[in-house]
């Protein structure tokens, strides 16, 4: 039995799998395969598919629509059992969502649907994402949940609005 472990400090990097495969092929005496070129082809295909998807998404966009609520109404804590929690907040005139690892600026796409832009390296609006963030309104008119597409699932992933945790002092716990 042999185990190969390749570690990098870059989230989502292809380097560990490429290095692992190169080592395994060499150890097993399998004919050389250019894993870097294979990965590059996959990345280029994904970019081409994304451009094609962007054209379709752009053609589905409804221009000139308005939000159903003031921005402050969208702010809150949202949770999904499988994907965790994230906070939606308003900063100046913009909506943001924040997880432990990522912060997005949310730009209105149409109606109550937003497109996210990763803030890691600043906001780059030319970097199109297939993810759409749709806020849903309940029967009484309040924002109840967020549905997100683009996670590789056939249906949107729904995050329900939850009450934020309340700080409790030691004295209150004793009561």
mmCIF file with all atom_site columns, N, CA and C in Angstrom, residues 61 66-71 74 88 93-97 104-117 129-136 143 146-149:
data_model
loop_
_atom_site.group_PDB
_atom_site.id
_atom_site.type_symbol
_atom_site.label_atom_id
_atom_site.label_alt_id
_atom_site.label_comp_id
_atom_site.label_asym_id
_atom_site.label_entity_id
_atom_site.label_seq_id
_atom_site.pdbx_PDB_ins_code
_atom_site.Cartn_x
_atom_site.Cartn_y
_atom_site.Cartn_z
_atom_site.occupancy
_atom_site.B_iso_or_equiv
_atom_site.pdbx_formal_charge
_atom_site.auth_seq_id
_atom_site.auth_comp_id
_atom_site.auth_asym_id
_atom_site.auth_atom_id
_atom_site.pdbx_PDB_model_num
ATOM 1   N N  . UNK A 1 61  ? -32.132 38.427 -19.094 1.00 0.00 ? 61  UNK A N  1
ATOM 2   C CA . UNK A 1 61  ? -32.182 39.517 -18.124 1.00 0.00 ? 61  UNK A CA 1
ATOM 3   C C  . UNK A 1 61  ? -33.264 40.526 -18.497 1.00 0.00 ? 61  UNK A C  1
ATOM 4   N N  . UNK A 1 66  ? -37.194 46.952 -10.721 1.00 0.00 ? 66  UNK A N  1
ATOM 5   C CA . UNK A 1 66  ? -36.969 47.528 -9.398  1.00 0.00 ? 66  UNK A CA 1
ATOM 6   C C  . UNK A 1 66  ? -37.029 46.433 -8.338  1.00 0.00 ? 66  UNK A C  1
ATOM 7   N N  . UNK A 1 67  ? -36.377 46.709 -7.214  1.00 0.00 ? 67  UNK A N  1
ATOM 8   C CA . UNK A 1 67  ? -36.453 45.799 -6.071  1.00 0.00 ? 67  UNK A CA 1
ATOM 9   C C  . UNK A 1 67  ? -37.834 45.895 -5.430  1.00 0.00 ? 67  UNK A C  1
ATOM 10  N N  . UNK A 1 68  ? -38.273 44.822 -4.792  1.00 0.00 ? 68  UNK A N  1
ATOM 11  C CA . UNK A 1 68  ? -39.577 44.833 -4.134  1.00 0.00 ? 68  UNK A CA 1
ATOM 12  C C  . UNK A 1 68  ? -39.510 45.411 -2.713  1.00 0.00 ? 68  UNK A C  1
ATOM 13  N N  . UNK A 1 69  ? -38.306 45.554 -2.169  1.00 0.00 ? 69  UNK A N  1
ATOM 14  C CA . UNK A 1 69  ? -38.115 46.049 -0.804  1.00 0.00 ? 69  UNK A CA 1
ATOM 15  C C  . UNK A 1 69  ? -36.938 47.026 -0.764  1.00 0.00 ? 69  UNK A C  1
ATOM 16  N N  . UNK A 1 70  ? -36.872 47.849 0.278   1.00 0.00 ? 70  UNK A N  1
ATOM 17  C CA . UNK A 1 70  ? -35.655 48.650 0.491   1.00 0.00 ? 70  UNK A CA 1
ATOM 18  C C  . UNK A 1 70  ? -34.486 47.705 0.797   1.00 0.00 ? 70  UNK A C  1
ATOM 19  N N  . UNK A 1 71  ? -33.263 48.109 0.481   1.00 0.00 ? 71  UNK A N  1
ATOM 20  C CA . UNK A 1 71  ? -32.094 47.246 0.686   1.00 0.00 ? 71  UNK A CA 1
ATOM 21  C C  . UNK A 1 71  ? -32.009 46.702 2.109   1.00 0.00 ? 71  UNK A C  1
ATOM 22  N N  . UNK A 1 74  ? -33.389 43.204 3.037   1.00 0.00 ? 74  UNK A N  1
ATOM 23  C CA . UNK A 1 74  ? -32.710 41.991 2.596   1.00 0.00 ? 74  UNK A CA 1
ATOM 24  C C  . UNK A 1 74  ? -31.640 41.558 3.596   1.00 0.00 ? 74  UNK A C  1
ATOM 25  N N  . UNK A 1 88  ? -26.127 38.683 5.215   1.00 0.00 ? 88  UNK A N  1
ATOM 26  C CA . UNK A 1 88  ? -26.340 39.698 4.182   1.00 0.00 ? 88  UNK A CA 1
ATOM 27  C C  . UNK A 1 88  ? -26.412 41.033 4.908   1.00 0.00 ? 88  UNK A C  1
ATOM 28  N N  . UNK A 1 93  ? -24.771 52.119 -0.089  1.00 0.00 ? 93  UNK A N  1
ATOM 29  C CA . UNK A 1 93  ? -25.899 51.861 -0.983  1.00 0.00 ? 93  UNK A CA 1
ATOM 30  C C  . UNK A 1 93  ? -25.807 50.491 -1.644  1.00 0.00 ? 93  UNK A C  1
ATOM 31  N N  . UNK A 1 94  ? -25.068 49.571 -1.023  1.00 0.00 ? 94  UNK A N  1
ATOM 32  C CA . UNK A 1 94  ? -24.838 48.263 -1.639  1.00 0.00 ? 94  UNK A CA 1
ATOM 33  C C  . UNK A 1 94  ? -25.152 47.123 -0.688  1.00 0.00 ? 94  UNK A C  1
ATOM 34  N N  . UNK A 1 95  ? -25.466 45.984 -1.278  1.00 0.00 ? 95  UNK A N  1
ATOM 35  C CA . UNK A 1 95  ? -25.759 44.764 -0.536  1.00 0.00 ? 95  UNK A CA 1
ATOM 36  C C  . UNK A 1 95  ? -24.549 43.832 -0.632  1.00 0.00 ? 95  UNK A C  1
ATOM 37  N N  . UNK A 1 96  ? -24.191 43.203 0.495   1.00 0.00 ? 96  UNK A N  1
ATOM 38  C CA . UNK A 1 96  ? -23.055 42.282 0.554   1.00 0.00 ? 96  UNK A CA 1
ATOM 39  C C  . UNK A 1 96  ? -23.484 41.005 1.257   1.00 0.00 ? 96  UNK A C  1
ATOM 40  N N  . UNK A 1 97  ? -22.872 39.891 0.881   1.00 0.00 ? 97  UNK A N  1
ATOM 41  C CA . UNK A 1 97  ? -23.059 38.657 1.638   1.00 0.00 ? 97  UNK A CA 1
ATOM 42  C C  . UNK A 1 97  ? -21.695 38.178 2.096   1.00 0.00 ? 97  UNK A C  1
ATOM 43  N N  . UNK A 1 104 ? -19.058 38.639 -0.864  1.00 0.00 ? 104 UNK A N  1
ATOM 44  C CA . UNK A 1 104 ? -19.564 38.996 -2.189  1.00 0.00 ? 104 UNK A CA 1
ATOM 45  C C  . UNK A 1 104 ? -20.227 40.357 -2.151  1.00 0.00 ? 104 UNK A C  1
ATOM 46  N N  . UNK A 1 105 ? -20.041 41.123 -3.203  1.00 0.00 ? 105 UNK A N  1
ATOM 47  C CA . UNK A 1 105 ? -20.863 42.296 -3.454  1.00 0.00 ? 105 UNK A CA 1
ATOM 48  C C  . UNK A 1 105 ? -22.003 41.796 -4.325  1.00 0.00 ? 105 UNK A C  1
ATOM 49  N N  . UNK A 1 106 ? -23.238 42.139 -3.960  1.00 0.00 ? 106 UNK A N  1
ATOM 50  C CA . UNK A 1 106 ? -24.406 41.681 -4.706  1.00 0.00 ? 106 UNK A CA 1
ATOM 51  C C  . UNK A 1 106 ? -24.952 42.827 -5.561  1.00 0.00 ? 106 UNK A C  1
ATOM 52  N N  . UNK A 1 107 ? -24.916 42.650 -6.870  1.00 0.00 ? 107 UNK A N  1
ATOM 53  C CA . UNK A 1 107 ? -25.442 43.658 -7.791  1.00 0.00 ? 107 UNK A CA 1
ATOM 54  C C  . UNK A 1 107 ? -26.794 43.163 -8.305  1.00 0.00 ? 107 UNK A C  1
ATOM 55  N N  . UNK A 1 108 ? -27.780 44.044 -8.307  1.00 0.00 ? 108 UNK A N  1
ATOM 56  C CA . UNK A 1 108 ? -29.095 43.639 -8.791  1.00 0.00 ? 108 UNK A CA 1
ATOM 57  C C  . UNK A 1 108 ? -29.003 43.200 -10.244 1.00 0.00 ? 108 UNK A C  1
ATOM 58  N N  . UNK A 1 109 ? -29.547 42.038 -10.512 1.00 0.00 ? 109 UNK A N  1
ATOM 59  C CA . UNK A 1 109 ? -29.593 41.489 -11.867 1.00 0.00 ? 109 UNK A CA 1
ATOM 60  C C  . UNK A 1 109 ? -30.923 41.889 -12.506 1.00 0.00 ? 109 UNK A C  1
ATOM 61  N N  . UNK A 1 110 ? -32.010 41.492 -11.874 1.00 0.00 ? 110 UNK A N  1
ATOM 62  C CA . UNK A 1 110 ? -33.352 41.988 -12.166 1.00 0.00 ? 110 UNK A CA 1
ATOM 63  C C  . UNK A 1 110 ? -34.282 41.570 -11.016 1.00 0.00 ? 110 UNK A C  1
ATOM 64  N N  . UNK A 1 111 ? -35.322 42.361 -10.807 1.00 0.00 ? 111 UNK A N  1
ATOM 65  C CA . UNK A 1 111 ? -36.270 42.150 -9.706  1.00 0.00 ? 111 UNK A CA 1
ATOM 66  C C  . UNK A 1 111 ? -35.498 41.914 -8.398  1.00 0.00 ? 111 UNK A C  1
ATOM 67  N N  . UNK A 1 112 ? -35.788 40.810 -7.693  1.00 0.00 ? 112 UNK A N  1
ATOM 68  C CA . UNK A 1 112 ? -35.105 40.499 -6.434  1.00 0.00 ? 112 UNK A CA 1
ATOM 69  C C  . UNK A 1 112 ? -33.989 39.472 -6.634  1.00 0.00 ? 112 UNK A C  1
ATOM 70  N N  . UNK A 1 113 ? -33.420 39.452 -7.792  1.00 0.00 ? 113 UNK A N  1
ATOM 71  C CA . UNK A 1 113 ? -32.328 38.530 -8.123  1.00 0.00 ? 113 UNK A CA 1
ATOM 72  C C  . UNK A 1 113 ? -31.044 39.338 -8.291  1.00 0.00 ? 113 UNK A C  1
ATOM 73  N N  . UNK A 1 114 ? -29.980 38.832 -7.678  1.00 0.00 ? 114 UNK A N  1
ATOM 74  C CA . UNK A 1 114 ? -28.689 39.515 -7.681  1.00 0.00 ? 114 UNK A CA 1
ATOM 75  C C  . UNK A 1 114 ? -27.619 38.606 -8.269  1.00 0.00 ? 114 UNK A C  1
ATOM 76  N N  . UNK A 1 115 ? -26.563 39.230 -8.796  1.00 0.00 ? 115 UNK A N  1
ATOM 77  C CA . UNK A 1 115 ? -25.391 38.474 -9.216  1.00 0.00 ? 115 UNK A CA 1
ATOM 78  C C  . UNK A 1 115 ? -24.247 38.838 -8.275  1.00 0.00 ? 115 UNK A C  1
ATOM 79  N N  . UNK A 1 116 ? -23.519 37.825 -7.777  1.00 0.00 ? 116 UNK A N  1
ATOM 80  C CA . UNK A 1 116 ? -22.445 38.085 -6.813  1.00 0.00 ? 116 UNK A CA 1
ATOM 81  C C  . UNK A 1 116 ? -21.100 38.336 -7.490  1.00 0.00 ? 116 UNK A C  1
ATOM 82  N N  . UNK A 1 117 ? -20.296 39.170 -6.861  1.00 0.00 ? 117 UNK A N  1
ATOM 83  C CA . UNK A 1 117 ? -18.930 39.432 -7.303  1.00 0.00 ? 117 UNK A CA 1
ATOM 84  C C  . UNK A 1 117 ? -18.015 39.256 -6.103  1.00 0.00 ? 117 UNK A C  1
ATOM 85  N N  . UNK A 1 129 ? -20.203 35.319 -13.046 1.00 0.00 ? 129 UNK A N  1
ATOM 86  C CA . UNK A 1 129 ? -20.437 34.095 -12.303 1.00 0.00 ? 129 UNK A CA 1
ATOM 87  C C  . UNK A 1 129 ? -21.782 33.511 -12.720 1.00 0.00 ? 129 UNK A C  1
ATOM 88  N N  . UNK A 1 130 ? -21.903 32.176 -12.767 1.00 0.00 ? 130 UNK A N  1
ATOM 89  C CA . UNK A 1 130 ? -23.209 31.575 -13.063 1.00 0.00 ? 130 UNK A CA 1
ATOM 90  C C  . UNK A 1 130 ? -24.150 31.622 -11.865 1.00 0.00 ? 130 UNK A C  1
ATOM 91  N N  . UNK A 1 131 ? -23.628 32.010 -10.712 1.00 0.00 ? 131 UNK A N  1
ATOM 92  C CA . UNK A 1 131 ? -24.443 32.026 -9.495  1.00 0.00 ? 131 UNK A CA 1
ATOM 93  C C  . UNK A 1 131 ? -25.410 33.205 -9.537  1.00 0.00 ? 131 UNK A C  1
ATOM 94  N N  . UNK A 1 132 ? -26.649 32.935 -9.177  1.00 0.00 ? 132 UNK A N  1
ATOM 95  C CA . UNK A 1 132 ? -27.652 33.971 -9.012  1.00 0.00 ? 132 UNK A CA 1
ATOM 96  C C  . UNK A 1 132 ? -28.236 33.818 -7.613  1.00 0.00 ? 132 UNK A C  1
ATOM 97  N N  . UNK A 1 133 ? -28.499 34.947 -6.976  1.00 0.00 ? 133 UNK A N  1
ATOM 98  C CA . UNK A 1 133 ? -29.006 34.987 -5.611  1.00 0.00 ? 133 UNK A CA 1
ATOM 99  C C  . UNK A 1 133 ? -30.404 35.587 -5.668  1.00 0.00 ? 133 UNK A C  1
ATOM 100 N N  . UNK A 1 134 ? -31.416 34.778 -5.352  1.00 0.00 ? 134 UNK A N  1
ATOM 101 C CA . UNK A 1 134 ? -32.808 35.230 -5.438  1.00 0.00 ? 134 UNK A CA 1
ATOM 102 C C  . UNK A 1 134 ? -33.422 35.290 -4.044  1.00 0.00 ? 134 UNK A C  1
ATOM 103 N N  . UNK A 1 135 ? -33.807 36.489 -3.633  1.00 0.00 ? 135 UNK A N  1
ATOM 104 C CA . UNK A 1 135 ? -34.496 36.666 -2.359  1.00 0.00 ? 135 UNK A CA 1
ATOM 105 C C  . UNK A 1 135 ? -35.976 36.382 -2.577  1.00 0.00 ? 135 UNK A C  1
ATOM 106 N N  . UNK A 1 136 ? -36.558 35.596 -1.666  1.00 0.00 ? 136 UNK A N  1
ATOM 107 C CA . UNK A 1 136 ? -37.977 35.265 -1.791  1.00 0.00 ? 136 UNK A CA 1
ATOM 108 C C  . UNK A 1 136 ? -38.771 35.886 -0.653  1.00 0.00 ? 136 UNK A C  1
ATOM 109 N N  . UNK A 1 143 ? -38.968 39.275 3.623   1.00 0.00 ? 143 UNK A N  1
ATOM 110 C CA . UNK A 1 143 ? -37.990 38.408 2.972   1.00 0.00 ? 143 UNK A CA 1
ATOM 111 C C  . UNK A 1 143 ? -37.798 37.186 3.862   1.00 0.00 ? 143 UNK A C  1
ATOM 112 N N  . UNK A 1 146 ? -33.382 32.840 0.723   1.00 0.00 ? 146 UNK A N  1
ATOM 113 C CA . UNK A 1 146 ? -32.583 33.122 -0.460  1.00 0.00 ? 146 UNK A CA 1
ATOM 114 C C  . UNK A 1 146 ? -32.372 31.795 -1.181  1.00 0.00 ? 146 UNK A C  1
ATOM 115 N N  . UNK A 1 147 ? -32.600 31.798 -2.481  1.00 0.00 ? 147 UNK A N  1
ATOM 116 C CA . UNK A 1 147 ? -32.309 30.620 -3.298  1.00 0.00 ? 147 UNK A CA 1
ATOM 117 C C  . UNK A 1 147 ? -31.118 30.969 -4.182  1.00 0.00 ? 147 UNK A C  1
ATOM 118 N N  . UNK A 1 148 ? -30.148 30.061 -4.243  1.00 0.00 ? 148 UNK A N  1
ATOM 119 C CA . UNK A 1 148 ? -28.952 30.304 -5.058  1.00 0.00 ? 148 UNK A CA 1
ATOM 120 C C  . UNK A 1 148 ? -28.787 29.209 -6.094  1.00 0.00 ? 148 UNK A C  1
ATOM 121 N N  . UNK A 1 149 ? -28.505 29.623 -7.316  1.00 0.00 ? 149 UNK A N  1
ATOM 122 C CA . UNK A 1 149 ? -28.199 28.683 -8.389  1.00 0.00 ? 149 UNK A CA 1
ATOM 123 C C  . UNK A 1 149 ? -26.696 28.694 -8.627  1.00 0.00 ? 149 UNK A C  1
#
